[in-house]
Amino acid sequence: MKISVTIARIIVGVLFIFSGLIKAIDPLGLTYKMQEFFEVWGREGYITPLMNWMYKCSFVFSIIMITLEVVLGVALLTGFYKKLTLRLLMLLMIFFTFLTSYVLFSGKIATCGCFGDCIPLTPIQTFTKDIILLLLISFLLLKQQYIKPVGVVLPVGLVLASVIAVCFLQMYVLTHLPLTDCLPYKKGNDLLQLRKMPANAIPDQFTYSFVYQKAGVSKSFGATQLPDSTWTYVDRKQTLEKKGSNNVPLINDFSLTDSAGVDVTETVLGQAGDYYLFFLKDMEGNTANWSTAFTNLWQKSKKQNRPLYIVTADRDKATIFFNRKNQYQVQVLTCDATAIKTAARANPTLFLMKGPVVQGKWGWADIDKAVKN
């Protein structure tokens, strides 16, 4: 029995640590996933004011959740406060199982983000994983007498060290970008190519019916059985017959528009030579953190004749800051905020591009490194 408890303890502890760390390298990924849940539940009317408040607190919840996963995994492996640790693990697993079951059975959210963007799992895979972990933790709760702490001082030291380490890691990547970039906008990727439909895409199959009216009577007709000209067209109905697969581009929501509202994505990304994309989702936060570095970047771009574009979801404020207040006279392009959040995990983030290919990425704290590059 002791061997079985030890094996279960190692499996649960290691998985919790791994799950926490894989999300700690990109905590904003979990933040946005939480916001997706709260947004969906808010639209469905599940205590909407509470959902709105939780949406605003998603970042704090994300940091706490990631830290808790790692710390509880370390605590279980070291035998630190085993009763409290196992009870907290059980509460977390009940919560996680609820989330994964909602994803699986509602179909309103594509994935739960259990292992972040680096290890995408299908809803059935995540739900199965959570059921297995739930059973293992239940077993450990029943047989917790076989769990012995590895000394007295060591568990305390390791738990404290894990709290400090995982919090530091999350704070670091929020300013310096994720340690591992698992998103479509990573260095080396061709953004124009990834906007195209995959070569092996299978499109959704639809059937169409048309509603016509005559003498106050409405009737539906198939596409090959349309009525004569004495009938008046009213509506068209589309019915999904067969769901396709792999028919969504990896980048499907990224477009750049200029001040006239013209889509210039192909023009900007298709140009030859090097240029910069300065992603700035909004003007919130302290611009003093990066304004000096941006000035140095702007001077370098002028000297080397490299175009520099501001890509933002807040055109008016960005235009005022860059071109009226500071006279940089750079082109400000508009992009959807969700696309910017995916492309740029720090606000702001700098891309060095060569044609449509990403050559380098830097968070706002590392813009000076890009200037020296």
mmCIF file of C-alpha atoms in Angstrom:
data_model
loop_
_atom_site.group_PDB
_atom_site.id
_atom_site.type_symbol
_atom_site.label_atom_id
_atom_site.label_comp_id
_atom_site.label_asym_id
_atom_site.label_seq_id
_atom_site.Cartn_x
_atom_site.Cartn_y
_atom_site.Cartn_z
ATOM 1 C CA MET A 1 0.000 0.000 0.000
ATOM 2 C CA LYS A 2 2.830 2.377 0.852
ATOM 3 C CA ILE A 3 4.308 1.897 -2.629
ATOM 4 C CA SER A 4 0.939 2.646 -4.261
ATOM 5 C CA VAL A 5 0.566 5.828 -2.193
ATOM 6 C CA THR A 6 4.082 6.921 -3.120
ATOM 7 C CA ILE A 7 3.439 6.381 -6.835
ATOM 8 C CA ALA A 8 0.128 8.264 -6.685
ATOM 9 C CA ARG A 9 1.770 11.041 -4.692
ATOM 10 C CA ILE A 10 4.564 11.450 -7.248
ATOM 11 C CA ILE A 11 2.153 11.442 -10.208
ATOM 12 C CA VAL A 12 -0.148 14.064 -8.682
ATOM 13 C CA GLY A 13 2.666 16.234 -7.336
ATOM 14 C CA VAL A 14 4.691 16.244 -10.545
ATOM 15 C CA LEU A 15 1.634 16.917 -12.724
ATOM 16 C CA PHE A 16 0.575 19.869 -10.573
ATOM 17 C CA ILE A 17 4.072 21.352 -10.652
ATOM 18 C CA PHE A 18 4.350 20.808 -14.403
ATOM 19 C CA SER A 19 0.882 22.248 -15.037
ATOM 20 C CA GLY A 20 1.695 25.334 -12.973
ATOM 21 C CA LEU A 21 5.108 25.916 -14.535
ATOM 22 C CA ILE A 22 3.903 25.478 -18.124
ATOM 23 C CA LYS A 23 1.375 28.233 -17.449
ATOM 24 C CA ALA A 24 3.824 30.342 -15.406
ATOM 25 C CA ILE A 25 5.954 30.949 -18.509
ATOM 26 C CA ASP A 26 2.936 32.761 -20.001
ATOM 27 C CA PRO A 27 0.536 33.836 -17.208
ATOM 28 C CA LEU A 28 -1.398 36.151 -19.503
ATOM 29 C CA GLY A 29 -2.456 33.076 -21.468
ATOM 30 C CA LEU A 30 -4.357 31.810 -18.414
ATOM 31 C CA THR A 31 -5.672 35.322 -17.745
ATOM 32 C CA TYR A 32 -7.240 35.508 -21.206
ATOM 33 C CA LYS A 33 -8.658 31.993 -20.856
ATOM 34 C CA MET A 34 -10.277 32.942 -17.542
ATOM 35 C CA GLN A 35 -11.718 36.056 -19.168
ATOM 36 C CA GLU A 36 -13.208 33.863 -21.885
ATOM 37 C CA PHE A 37 -15.010 31.736 -19.275
ATOM 38 C CA PHE A 38 -16.304 34.769 -17.358
ATOM 39 C CA GLU A 39 -17.415 36.457 -20.581
ATOM 40 C CA VAL A 40 -19.370 33.390 -21.713
ATOM 41 C CA TRP A 41 -20.990 32.917 -18.304
ATOM 42 C CA GLY A 42 -21.834 36.626 -18.146
ATOM 43 C CA ARG A 43 -23.583 36.457 -21.525
ATOM 44 C CA GLU A 44 -25.559 33.462 -20.300
ATOM 45 C CA GLY A 45 -26.780 35.462 -17.326
ATOM 46 C CA TYR A 46 -24.928 33.598 -14.570
ATOM 47 C CA ILE A 47 -24.821 36.414 -11.976
ATOM 48 C CA THR A 48 -23.621 38.889 -14.583
ATOM 49 C CA PRO A 49 -22.345 41.572 -12.134
ATOM 50 C CA LEU A 50 -20.193 38.935 -10.406
ATOM 51 C CA MET A 51 -18.876 37.684 -13.750
ATOM 52 C CA ASN A 52 -17.980 41.244 -14.751
ATOM 53 C CA TRP A 53 -16.056 41.714 -11.496
ATOM 54 C CA MET A 54 -14.263 38.391 -11.910
ATOM 55 C CA TYR A 55 -13.393 39.320 -15.499
ATOM 56 C CA LYS A 56 -11.624 42.431 -14.216
ATOM 57 C CA CYS A 57 -9.771 40.371 -11.583
ATOM 58 C CA SER A 58 -8.704 37.621 -14.012
ATOM 59 C CA PHE A 59 -5.037 38.592 -13.914
ATOM 60 C CA VAL A 60 -4.870 38.328 -10.106
ATOM 61 C CA PHE A 61 -6.756 35.026 -10.179
ATOM 62 C CA SER A 62 -4.316 33.739 -12.801
ATOM 63 C CA ILE A 63 -1.233 34.556 -10.720
ATOM 64 C CA ILE A 64 -2.781 32.982 -7.609
ATOM 65 C CA MET A 65 -3.928 29.852 -9.455
ATOM 66 C CA ILE A 66 -0.555 29.216 -11.085
ATOM 67 C CA THR A 67 1.327 29.763 -7.833
ATOM 68 C CA LEU A 68 -1.083 27.530 -5.932
ATOM 69 C CA GLU A 69 -0.663 24.664 -8.397
ATOM 70 C CA VAL A 70 3.118 24.660 -8.102
ATOM 71 C CA VAL A 71 3.166 25.124 -4.325
ATOM 72 C CA LEU A 72 0.615 22.368 -3.682
ATOM 73 C CA GLY A 73 2.588 20.006 -5.926
ATOM 74 C CA VAL A 74 5.767 20.725 -3.958
ATOM 75 C CA ALA A 75 3.910 20.426 -0.652
ATOM 76 C CA LEU A 76 2.504 17.015 -1.608
ATOM 77 C CA LEU A 77 5.899 15.667 -2.662
ATOM 78 C CA THR A 78 7.538 16.865 0.564
ATOM 79 C CA GLY A 79 4.662 15.901 2.876
ATOM 80 C CA PHE A 80 4.187 19.510 4.028
ATOM 81 C CA TYR A 81 0.878 19.880 5.975
ATOM 82 C CA LYS A 82 -0.507 16.814 4.195
ATOM 83 C CA LYS A 83 -4.112 17.156 5.408
ATOM 84 C CA LEU A 84 -4.444 20.784 4.304
ATOM 85 C CA THR A 85 -2.536 20.108 1.081
ATOM 86 C CA LEU A 86 -4.733 17.169 0.089
ATOM 87 C CA ARG A 87 -7.935 19.054 0.878
ATOM 88 C CA LEU A 88 -6.835 22.019 -1.211
ATOM 89 C CA LEU A 89 -5.825 19.685 -4.026
ATOM 90 C CA MET A 90 -9.243 18.050 -3.896
ATOM 91 C CA LEU A 91 -11.010 21.435 -4.032
ATOM 92 C CA LEU A 92 -8.868 22.483 -6.990
ATOM 93 C CA MET A 93 -9.534 19.243 -8.836
ATOM 94 C CA ILE A 94 -13.285 19.518 -8.297
ATOM 95 C CA PHE A 95 -13.112 23.033 -9.715
ATOM 96 C CA PHE A 96 -10.897 21.977 -12.643
ATOM 97 C CA THR A 97 -13.172 19.016 -13.419
ATOM 98 C CA PHE A 98 -16.172 21.329 -13.476
ATOM 99 C CA LEU A 99 -14.387 23.609 -15.960
ATOM 100 C CA THR A 100 -13.259 20.798 -18.241
ATOM 101 C CA SER A 101 -16.702 19.184 -18.183
ATOM 102 C CA TYR A 102 -18.227 22.548 -19.140
ATOM 103 C CA VAL A 103 -15.794 22.848 -22.049
ATOM 104 C CA LEU A 104 -16.499 19.275 -23.161
ATOM 105 C CA PHE A 105 -20.272 19.216 -22.880
ATOM 106 C CA SER A 106 -21.251 22.837 -23.630
ATOM 107 C CA GLY A 107 -19.091 23.318 -26.717
ATOM 108 C CA LYS A 108 -19.034 27.067 -26.020
ATOM 109 C CA ILE A 109 -15.291 27.194 -25.283
ATOM 110 C CA ALA A 110 -12.774 25.432 -27.517
ATOM 111 C CA THR A 111 -10.169 24.439 -24.898
ATOM 112 C CA CYS A 112 -9.628 24.877 -21.173
ATOM 113 C CA GLY A 113 -5.933 25.822 -21.404
ATOM 114 C CA CYS A 114 -4.924 23.327 -18.703
ATOM 115 C CA PHE A 115 -1.355 23.072 -19.999
ATOM 116 C CA GLY A 116 -1.248 26.497 -21.615
ATOM 117 C CA ASP A 117 -0.671 27.046 -25.324
ATOM 118 C CA CYS A 118 2.460 24.890 -25.456
ATOM 119 C CA ILE A 119 0.638 21.585 -24.922
ATOM 120 C CA PRO A 120 -2.872 21.904 -26.383
ATOM 121 C CA LEU A 121 -5.222 19.137 -25.302
ATOM 122 C CA THR A 122 -8.648 18.276 -26.652
ATOM 123 C CA PRO A 123 -11.627 18.666 -24.293
ATOM 124 C CA ILE A 124 -11.969 14.889 -23.881
ATOM 125 C CA GLN A 125 -8.254 14.566 -23.058
ATOM 126 C CA THR A 126 -8.387 17.251 -20.385
ATOM 127 C CA PHE A 127 -11.586 15.867 -18.879
ATOM 128 C CA THR A 128 -10.116 12.343 -18.737
ATOM 129 C CA LYS A 129 -6.929 13.698 -17.135
ATOM 130 C CA ASP A 130 -8.922 15.495 -14.458
ATOM 131 C CA ILE A 131 -11.032 12.432 -13.639
ATOM 132 C CA ILE A 132 -7.859 10.355 -13.187
ATOM 133 C CA LEU A 133 -6.295 13.018 -10.945
ATOM 134 C CA LEU A 134 -9.526 13.284 -8.971
ATOM 135 C CA LEU A 135 -9.434 9.536 -8.308
ATOM 136 C CA LEU A 136 -5.752 9.637 -7.345
ATOM 137 C CA ILE A 137 -6.278 12.501 -4.888
ATOM 138 C CA SER A 138 -9.293 10.692 -3.392
ATOM 139 C CA PHE A 139 -7.079 7.646 -2.896
ATOM 140 C CA LEU A 140 -4.397 9.783 -1.217
ATOM 141 C CA LEU A 141 -6.982 11.322 1.096
ATOM 142 C CA LEU A 142 -8.097 7.860 2.195
ATOM 143 C CA LYS A 143 -4.520 6.625 2.676
ATOM 144 C CA GLN A 144 -2.864 9.808 3.897
ATOM 145 C CA GLN A 145 -1.394 8.016 6.922
ATOM 146 C CA TYR A 146 1.216 6.587 4.567
ATOM 147 C CA ILE A 147 2.412 10.058 3.563
ATOM 148 C CA LYS A 148 5.405 11.060 5.671
ATOM 149 C CA PRO A 149 7.159 14.456 5.481
ATOM 150 C CA VAL A 150 10.758 14.417 4.271
ATOM 151 C CA GLY A 151 12.192 15.959 7.407
ATOM 152 C CA VAL A 152 11.109 19.128 9.225
ATOM 153 C CA VAL A 153 13.047 22.036 7.759
ATOM 154 C CA LEU A 154 13.314 20.843 4.135
ATOM 155 C CA PRO A 155 9.547 20.878 3.336
ATOM 156 C CA VAL A 156 9.184 24.409 4.712
ATOM 157 C CA GLY A 157 12.207 25.626 2.775
ATOM 158 C CA LEU A 158 11.112 24.040 -0.499
ATOM 159 C CA VAL A 159 7.567 25.370 -0.234
ATOM 160 C CA LEU A 160 8.788 28.909 0.479
ATOM 161 C CA ALA A 161 11.337 28.649 -2.317
ATOM 162 C CA SER A 162 8.647 27.483 -4.752
ATOM 163 C CA VAL A 163 6.408 30.450 -3.855
ATOM 164 C CA ILE A 164 9.238 32.924 -4.457
ATOM 165 C CA ALA A 165 10.476 31.210 -7.628
ATOM 166 C CA VAL A 166 7.112 30.894 -9.373
ATOM 167 C CA CYS A 167 6.095 34.479 -8.500
ATOM 168 C CA PHE A 168 9.436 35.805 -9.767
ATOM 169 C CA LEU A 169 9.098 33.780 -12.972
ATOM 170 C CA GLN A 170 5.657 35.199 -13.680
ATOM 171 C CA MET A 171 6.712 38.785 -13.010
ATOM 172 C CA TYR A 172 9.762 38.316 -15.238
ATOM 173 C CA VAL A 173 7.900 37.033 -18.296
ATOM 174 C CA LEU A 174 5.265 39.774 -18.019
ATOM 175 C CA THR A 175 7.929 42.318 -18.951
ATOM 176 C CA HIS A 176 10.402 40.178 -20.937
ATOM 177 C CA LEU A 177 7.902 37.947 -22.831
ATOM 178 C CA PRO A 178 7.339 34.188 -22.273
ATOM 179 C CA LEU A 179 10.450 32.030 -21.970
ATOM 180 C CA THR A 180 9.005 29.720 -24.621
ATOM 181 C CA ASP A 181 6.822 31.182 -27.344
ATOM 182 C CA CYS A 182 4.180 28.651 -28.356
ATOM 183 C CA LEU A 183 1.951 31.037 -30.292
ATOM 184 C CA PRO A 184 1.692 31.541 -34.088
ATOM 185 C CA TYR A 185 3.557 34.859 -33.878
ATOM 186 C CA LYS A 186 6.811 33.350 -32.638
ATOM 187 C CA LYS A 187 10.228 34.141 -34.090
ATOM 188 C CA GLY A 188 10.787 32.551 -37.494
ATOM 189 C CA ASN A 189 7.109 32.298 -38.461
ATOM 190 C CA ASP A 190 5.720 33.679 -41.715
ATOM 191 C CA LEU A 191 2.623 35.642 -40.700
ATOM 192 C CA LEU A 192 1.174 35.879 -44.202
ATOM 193 C CA GLN A 193 1.526 32.133 -44.723
ATOM 194 C CA LEU A 194 -0.177 31.387 -41.413
ATOM 195 C CA ARG A 195 -3.131 33.587 -42.397
ATOM 196 C CA LYS A 196 -3.893 31.197 -45.245
ATOM 197 C CA MET A 197 -6.184 28.201 -45.002
ATOM 198 C CA PRO A 198 -4.216 24.977 -44.285
ATOM 199 C CA ALA A 199 -3.545 22.895 -47.388
ATOM 200 C CA ASN A 200 -5.361 19.864 -45.955
ATOM 201 C CA ALA A 201 -8.384 21.843 -44.743
ATOM 202 C CA ILE A 202 -11.796 20.204 -45.079
ATOM 203 C CA PRO A 203 -14.508 22.884 -45.262
ATOM 204 C CA ASP A 204 -17.820 22.712 -43.463
ATOM 205 C CA GLN A 205 -20.648 21.378 -45.627
ATOM 206 C CA PHE A 206 -23.925 23.296 -45.694
ATOM 207 C CA THR A 207 -27.297 22.917 -47.347
ATOM 208 C CA TYR A 208 -29.323 25.969 -48.285
ATOM 209 C CA SER A 209 -33.023 26.603 -48.497
ATOM 210 C CA PHE A 210 -34.773 29.728 -49.778
ATOM 211 C CA VAL A 211 -37.965 31.221 -48.421
ATOM 212 C CA TYR A 212 -40.351 32.788 -50.928
ATOM 213 C CA GLN A 213 -43.762 34.322 -50.472
ATOM 214 C CA LYS A 214 -46.845 34.450 -52.667
ATOM 215 C CA ALA A 215 -50.348 35.633 -51.821
ATOM 216 C CA GLY A 216 -49.389 35.896 -48.142
ATOM 217 C CA VAL A 217 -48.100 32.332 -48.012
ATOM 218 C CA SER A 218 -44.427 31.565 -47.235
ATOM 219 C CA LYS A 219 -42.736 28.428 -48.519
ATOM 220 C CA SER A 220 -39.194 27.015 -48.459
ATOM 221 C CA PHE A 221 -37.524 25.772 -51.633
ATOM 222 C CA GLY A 222 -34.312 23.852 -52.222
ATOM 223 C CA ALA A 223 -31.452 25.350 -54.218
ATOM 224 C CA THR A 224 -32.379 23.279 -57.281
ATOM 225 C CA GLN A 225 -36.138 23.814 -57.021
ATOM 226 C CA LEU A 226 -36.599 27.563 -56.974
ATOM 227 C CA PRO A 227 -40.074 28.902 -57.826
ATOM 228 C CA ASP A 228 -41.083 31.070 -60.812
ATOM 229 C CA SER A 229 -41.044 34.855 -60.881
ATOM 230 C CA THR A 230 -44.514 35.147 -59.365
ATOM 231 C CA TRP A 231 -42.969 34.361 -55.964
ATOM 232 C CA THR A 232 -41.163 37.028 -53.906
ATOM 233 C CA TYR A 233 -37.836 36.212 -52.266
ATOM 234 C CA VAL A 234 -37.880 36.604 -48.451
ATOM 235 C CA ASP A 235 -34.910 34.877 -46.831
ATOM 236 C CA ARG A 236 -32.143 32.292 -47.135
ATOM 237 C CA LYS A 237 -31.479 29.631 -44.511
ATOM 238 C CA GLN A 238 -28.178 27.814 -44.021
ATOM 239 C CA THR A 239 -27.949 24.432 -42.291
ATOM 240 C CA LEU A 240 -24.683 22.745 -41.280
ATOM 241 C CA GLU A 241 -24.725 19.191 -42.583
ATOM 242 C CA LYS A 242 -21.181 18.084 -41.832
ATOM 243 C CA LYS A 243 -18.511 19.758 -39.765
ATOM 244 C CA GLY A 244 -15.170 20.147 -41.504
ATOM 245 C CA SER A 245 -11.732 19.870 -39.939
ATOM 246 C CA ASN A 246 -8.493 21.844 -39.855
ATOM 247 C CA ASN A 247 -10.285 24.661 -41.666
ATOM 248 C CA VAL A 248 -9.246 27.607 -39.512
ATOM 249 C CA PRO A 249 -5.907 29.355 -40.215
ATOM 250 C CA LEU A 250 -3.479 29.521 -37.298
ATOM 251 C CA ILE A 251 -3.742 33.302 -37.609
ATOM 252 C CA ASN A 252 -7.331 34.190 -38.455
ATOM 253 C CA ASP A 253 -8.016 37.498 -36.706
ATOM 254 C CA PHE A 254 -4.949 39.588 -37.530
ATOM 255 C CA SER A 255 -5.411 42.535 -39.869
ATOM 256 C CA LEU A 256 -3.909 46.013 -40.071
ATOM 257 C CA THR A 257 -5.906 49.065 -41.153
ATOM 258 C CA ASP A 258 -4.651 52.575 -41.793
ATOM 259 C CA SER A 259 -6.198 55.904 -40.788
ATOM 260 C CA ALA A 260 -8.605 55.716 -43.739
ATOM 261 C CA GLY A 261 -9.854 52.297 -42.651
ATOM 262 C CA VAL A 262 -8.124 50.509 -45.534
ATOM 263 C CA ASP A 263 -6.785 46.993 -44.896
ATOM 264 C CA VAL A 264 -3.020 47.258 -45.439
ATOM 265 C CA THR A 265 -2.026 43.880 -43.970
ATOM 266 C CA GLU A 266 -0.706 42.439 -47.218
ATOM 267 C CA THR A 267 1.066 45.675 -48.116
ATOM 268 C CA VAL A 268 2.852 46.045 -44.776
ATOM 269 C CA LEU A 269 3.758 42.390 -44.270
ATOM 270 C CA GLY A 270 4.630 41.892 -47.912
ATOM 271 C CA GLN A 271 7.238 44.639 -48.163
ATOM 272 C CA ALA A 272 10.877 43.771 -48.716
ATOM 273 C CA GLY A 273 13.566 44.537 -46.178
ATOM 274 C CA ASP A 274 13.507 45.039 -42.422
ATOM 275 C CA TYR A 275 10.915 47.039 -40.502
ATOM 276 C CA TYR A 276 9.469 47.282 -36.991
ATOM 277 C CA LEU A 277 5.993 46.588 -35.648
ATOM 278 C CA PHE A 278 5.493 48.226 -32.260
ATOM 279 C CA PHE A 279 2.469 46.507 -30.684
ATOM 280 C CA LEU A 280 0.691 48.660 -28.122
ATOM 281 C CA LYS A 281 -2.736 47.316 -27.187
ATOM 282 C CA ASP A 282 -3.690 50.477 -25.316
ATOM 283 C CA MET A 283 -2.154 53.502 -23.626
ATOM 284 C CA GLU A 284 -2.791 52.225 -20.107
ATOM 285 C CA GLY A 285 0.182 52.056 -17.775
ATOM 286 C CA ASN A 286 3.251 54.200 -17.340
ATOM 287 C CA THR A 287 4.713 55.215 -20.692
ATOM 288 C CA ALA A 288 7.868 56.380 -18.887
ATOM 289 C CA ASN A 289 8.874 52.708 -18.611
ATOM 290 C CA TRP A 290 9.516 52.513 -22.335
ATOM 291 C CA SER A 291 9.348 56.006 -23.889
ATOM 292 C CA THR A 292 13.119 56.620 -23.737
ATOM 293 C CA ALA A 293 13.847 53.231 -25.284
ATOM 294 C CA PHE A 294 11.264 53.947 -27.976
ATOM 295 C CA THR A 295 12.972 57.241 -28.782
ATOM 296 C CA ASN A 296 16.249 55.377 -29.270
ATOM 297 C CA LEU A 297 14.470 52.839 -31.469
ATOM 298 C CA TRP A 298 12.854 55.596 -33.526
ATOM 299 C CA GLN A 299 16.222 57.273 -34.052
ATOM 300 C CA LYS A 300 17.734 53.959 -35.173
ATOM 301 C CA SER A 301 14.857 53.297 -37.571
ATOM 302 C CA LYS A 302 15.342 56.732 -39.134
ATOM 303 C CA LYS A 303 19.086 56.257 -39.410
ATOM 304 C CA GLN A 304 18.812 52.802 -41.020
ATOM 305 C CA ASN A 305 15.747 53.732 -43.076
ATOM 306 C CA ARG A 306 13.666 50.961 -41.469
ATOM 307 C CA PRO A 307 9.920 51.676 -41.428
ATOM 308 C CA LEU A 308 8.408 51.779 -37.935
ATOM 309 C CA TYR A 309 4.694 51.136 -37.431
ATOM 310 C CA ILE A 310 2.603 51.495 -34.281
ATOM 311 C CA VAL A 311 0.030 48.688 -34.103
ATOM 312 C CA THR A 312 -2.708 49.422 -31.593
ATOM 313 C CA ALA A 313 -6.379 48.953 -30.748
ATOM 314 C CA ASP A 314 -6.510 52.536 -29.421
ATOM 315 C CA ARG A 315 -5.699 54.636 -32.487
ATOM 316 C CA ASP A 316 -6.793 58.042 -31.181
ATOM 317 C CA LYS A 317 -4.739 57.997 -27.982
ATOM 318 C CA ALA A 318 -1.753 56.454 -29.737
ATOM 319 C CA THR A 319 -1.846 59.113 -32.461
ATOM 320 C CA ILE A 320 -1.962 61.887 -29.879
ATOM 321 C CA PHE A 321 0.957 60.421 -27.922
ATOM 322 C CA PHE A 322 3.289 59.569 -30.806
ATOM 323 C CA ASN A 323 2.518 62.207 -33.431
ATOM 324 C CA ARG A 324 1.133 65.244 -31.626
ATOM 325 C CA LYS A 325 2.698 65.223 -28.198
ATOM 326 C CA ASN A 326 6.085 63.767 -29.188
ATOM 327 C CA GLN A 327 6.256 64.497 -32.940
ATOM 328 C CA TYR A 328 7.569 61.059 -33.970
ATOM 329 C CA GLN A 329 5.421 61.173 -37.096
ATOM 330 C CA VAL A 330 5.111 57.392 -37.349
ATOM 331 C CA GLN A 331 2.283 55.537 -39.048
ATOM 332 C CA VAL A 332 -0.356 54.279 -36.609
ATOM 333 C CA LEU A 333 -2.176 51.118 -37.689
ATOM 334 C CA THR A 334 -5.260 49.664 -36.052
ATOM 335 C CA CYS A 335 -5.530 45.994 -35.090
ATOM 336 C CA ASP A 336 -8.059 44.020 -33.082
ATOM 337 C CA ALA A 337 -7.219 43.984 -29.350
ATOM 338 C CA THR A 338 -7.619 40.203 -29.142
ATOM 339 C CA ALA A 339 -5.107 39.679 -31.945
ATOM 340 C CA ILE A 340 -2.658 42.026 -30.232
ATOM 341 C CA LYS A 341 -3.027 40.142 -26.948
ATOM 342 C CA THR A 342 -2.044 36.957 -28.751
ATOM 343 C CA ALA A 343 0.823 38.463 -30.714
ATOM 344 C CA ALA A 344 2.230 40.621 -27.907
ATOM 345 C CA ARG A 345 2.181 39.247 -24.367
ATOM 346 C CA ALA A 346 3.772 42.418 -22.986
ATOM 347 C CA ASN A 347 2.301 45.864 -23.499
ATOM 348 C CA PRO A 348 4.108 47.141 -25.536
ATOM 349 C CA THR A 349 6.010 44.505 -27.545
ATOM 350 C CA LEU A 350 8.393 45.131 -30.426
ATOM 351 C CA PHE A 351 8.669 42.909 -33.526
ATOM 352 C CA LEU A 352 11.558 43.087 -35.970
ATOM 353 C CA MET A 353 10.220 41.884 -39.323
ATOM 354 C CA LYS A 354 11.761 40.982 -42.653
ATOM 355 C CA GLY A 355 8.915 40.747 -45.096
ATOM 356 C CA PRO A 356 6.239 38.608 -43.410
ATOM 357 C CA VAL A 357 8.737 36.693 -41.234
ATOM 358 C CA VAL A 358 9.280 37.522 -37.556
ATOM 359 C CA GLN A 359 13.019 38.095 -36.983
ATOM 360 C CA GLY A 360 12.898 39.074 -33.316
ATOM 361 C CA LYS A 361 10.550 39.924 -30.434
ATOM 362 C CA TRP A 362 11.164 42.039 -27.337
ATOM 363 C CA GLY A 363 8.990 43.061 -24.409
ATOM 364 C CA TRP A 364 9.043 46.718 -23.339
ATOM 365 C CA ALA A 365 11.808 46.070 -20.800
ATOM 366 C CA ASP A 366 14.130 44.808 -23.571
ATOM 367 C CA ILE A 367 13.594 47.365 -26.303
ATOM 368 C CA ASP A 368 17.116 48.688 -25.735
ATOM 369 C CA LYS A 369 18.408 45.237 -26.694
ATOM 370 C CA ALA A 370 16.603 45.571 -30.005
ATOM 371 C CA VAL A 371 18.231 48.974 -30.545
ATOM 372 C CA LYS A 372 21.661 47.401 -30.053
ATOM 373 C CA ASN A 373 20.798 44.413 -32.255
#
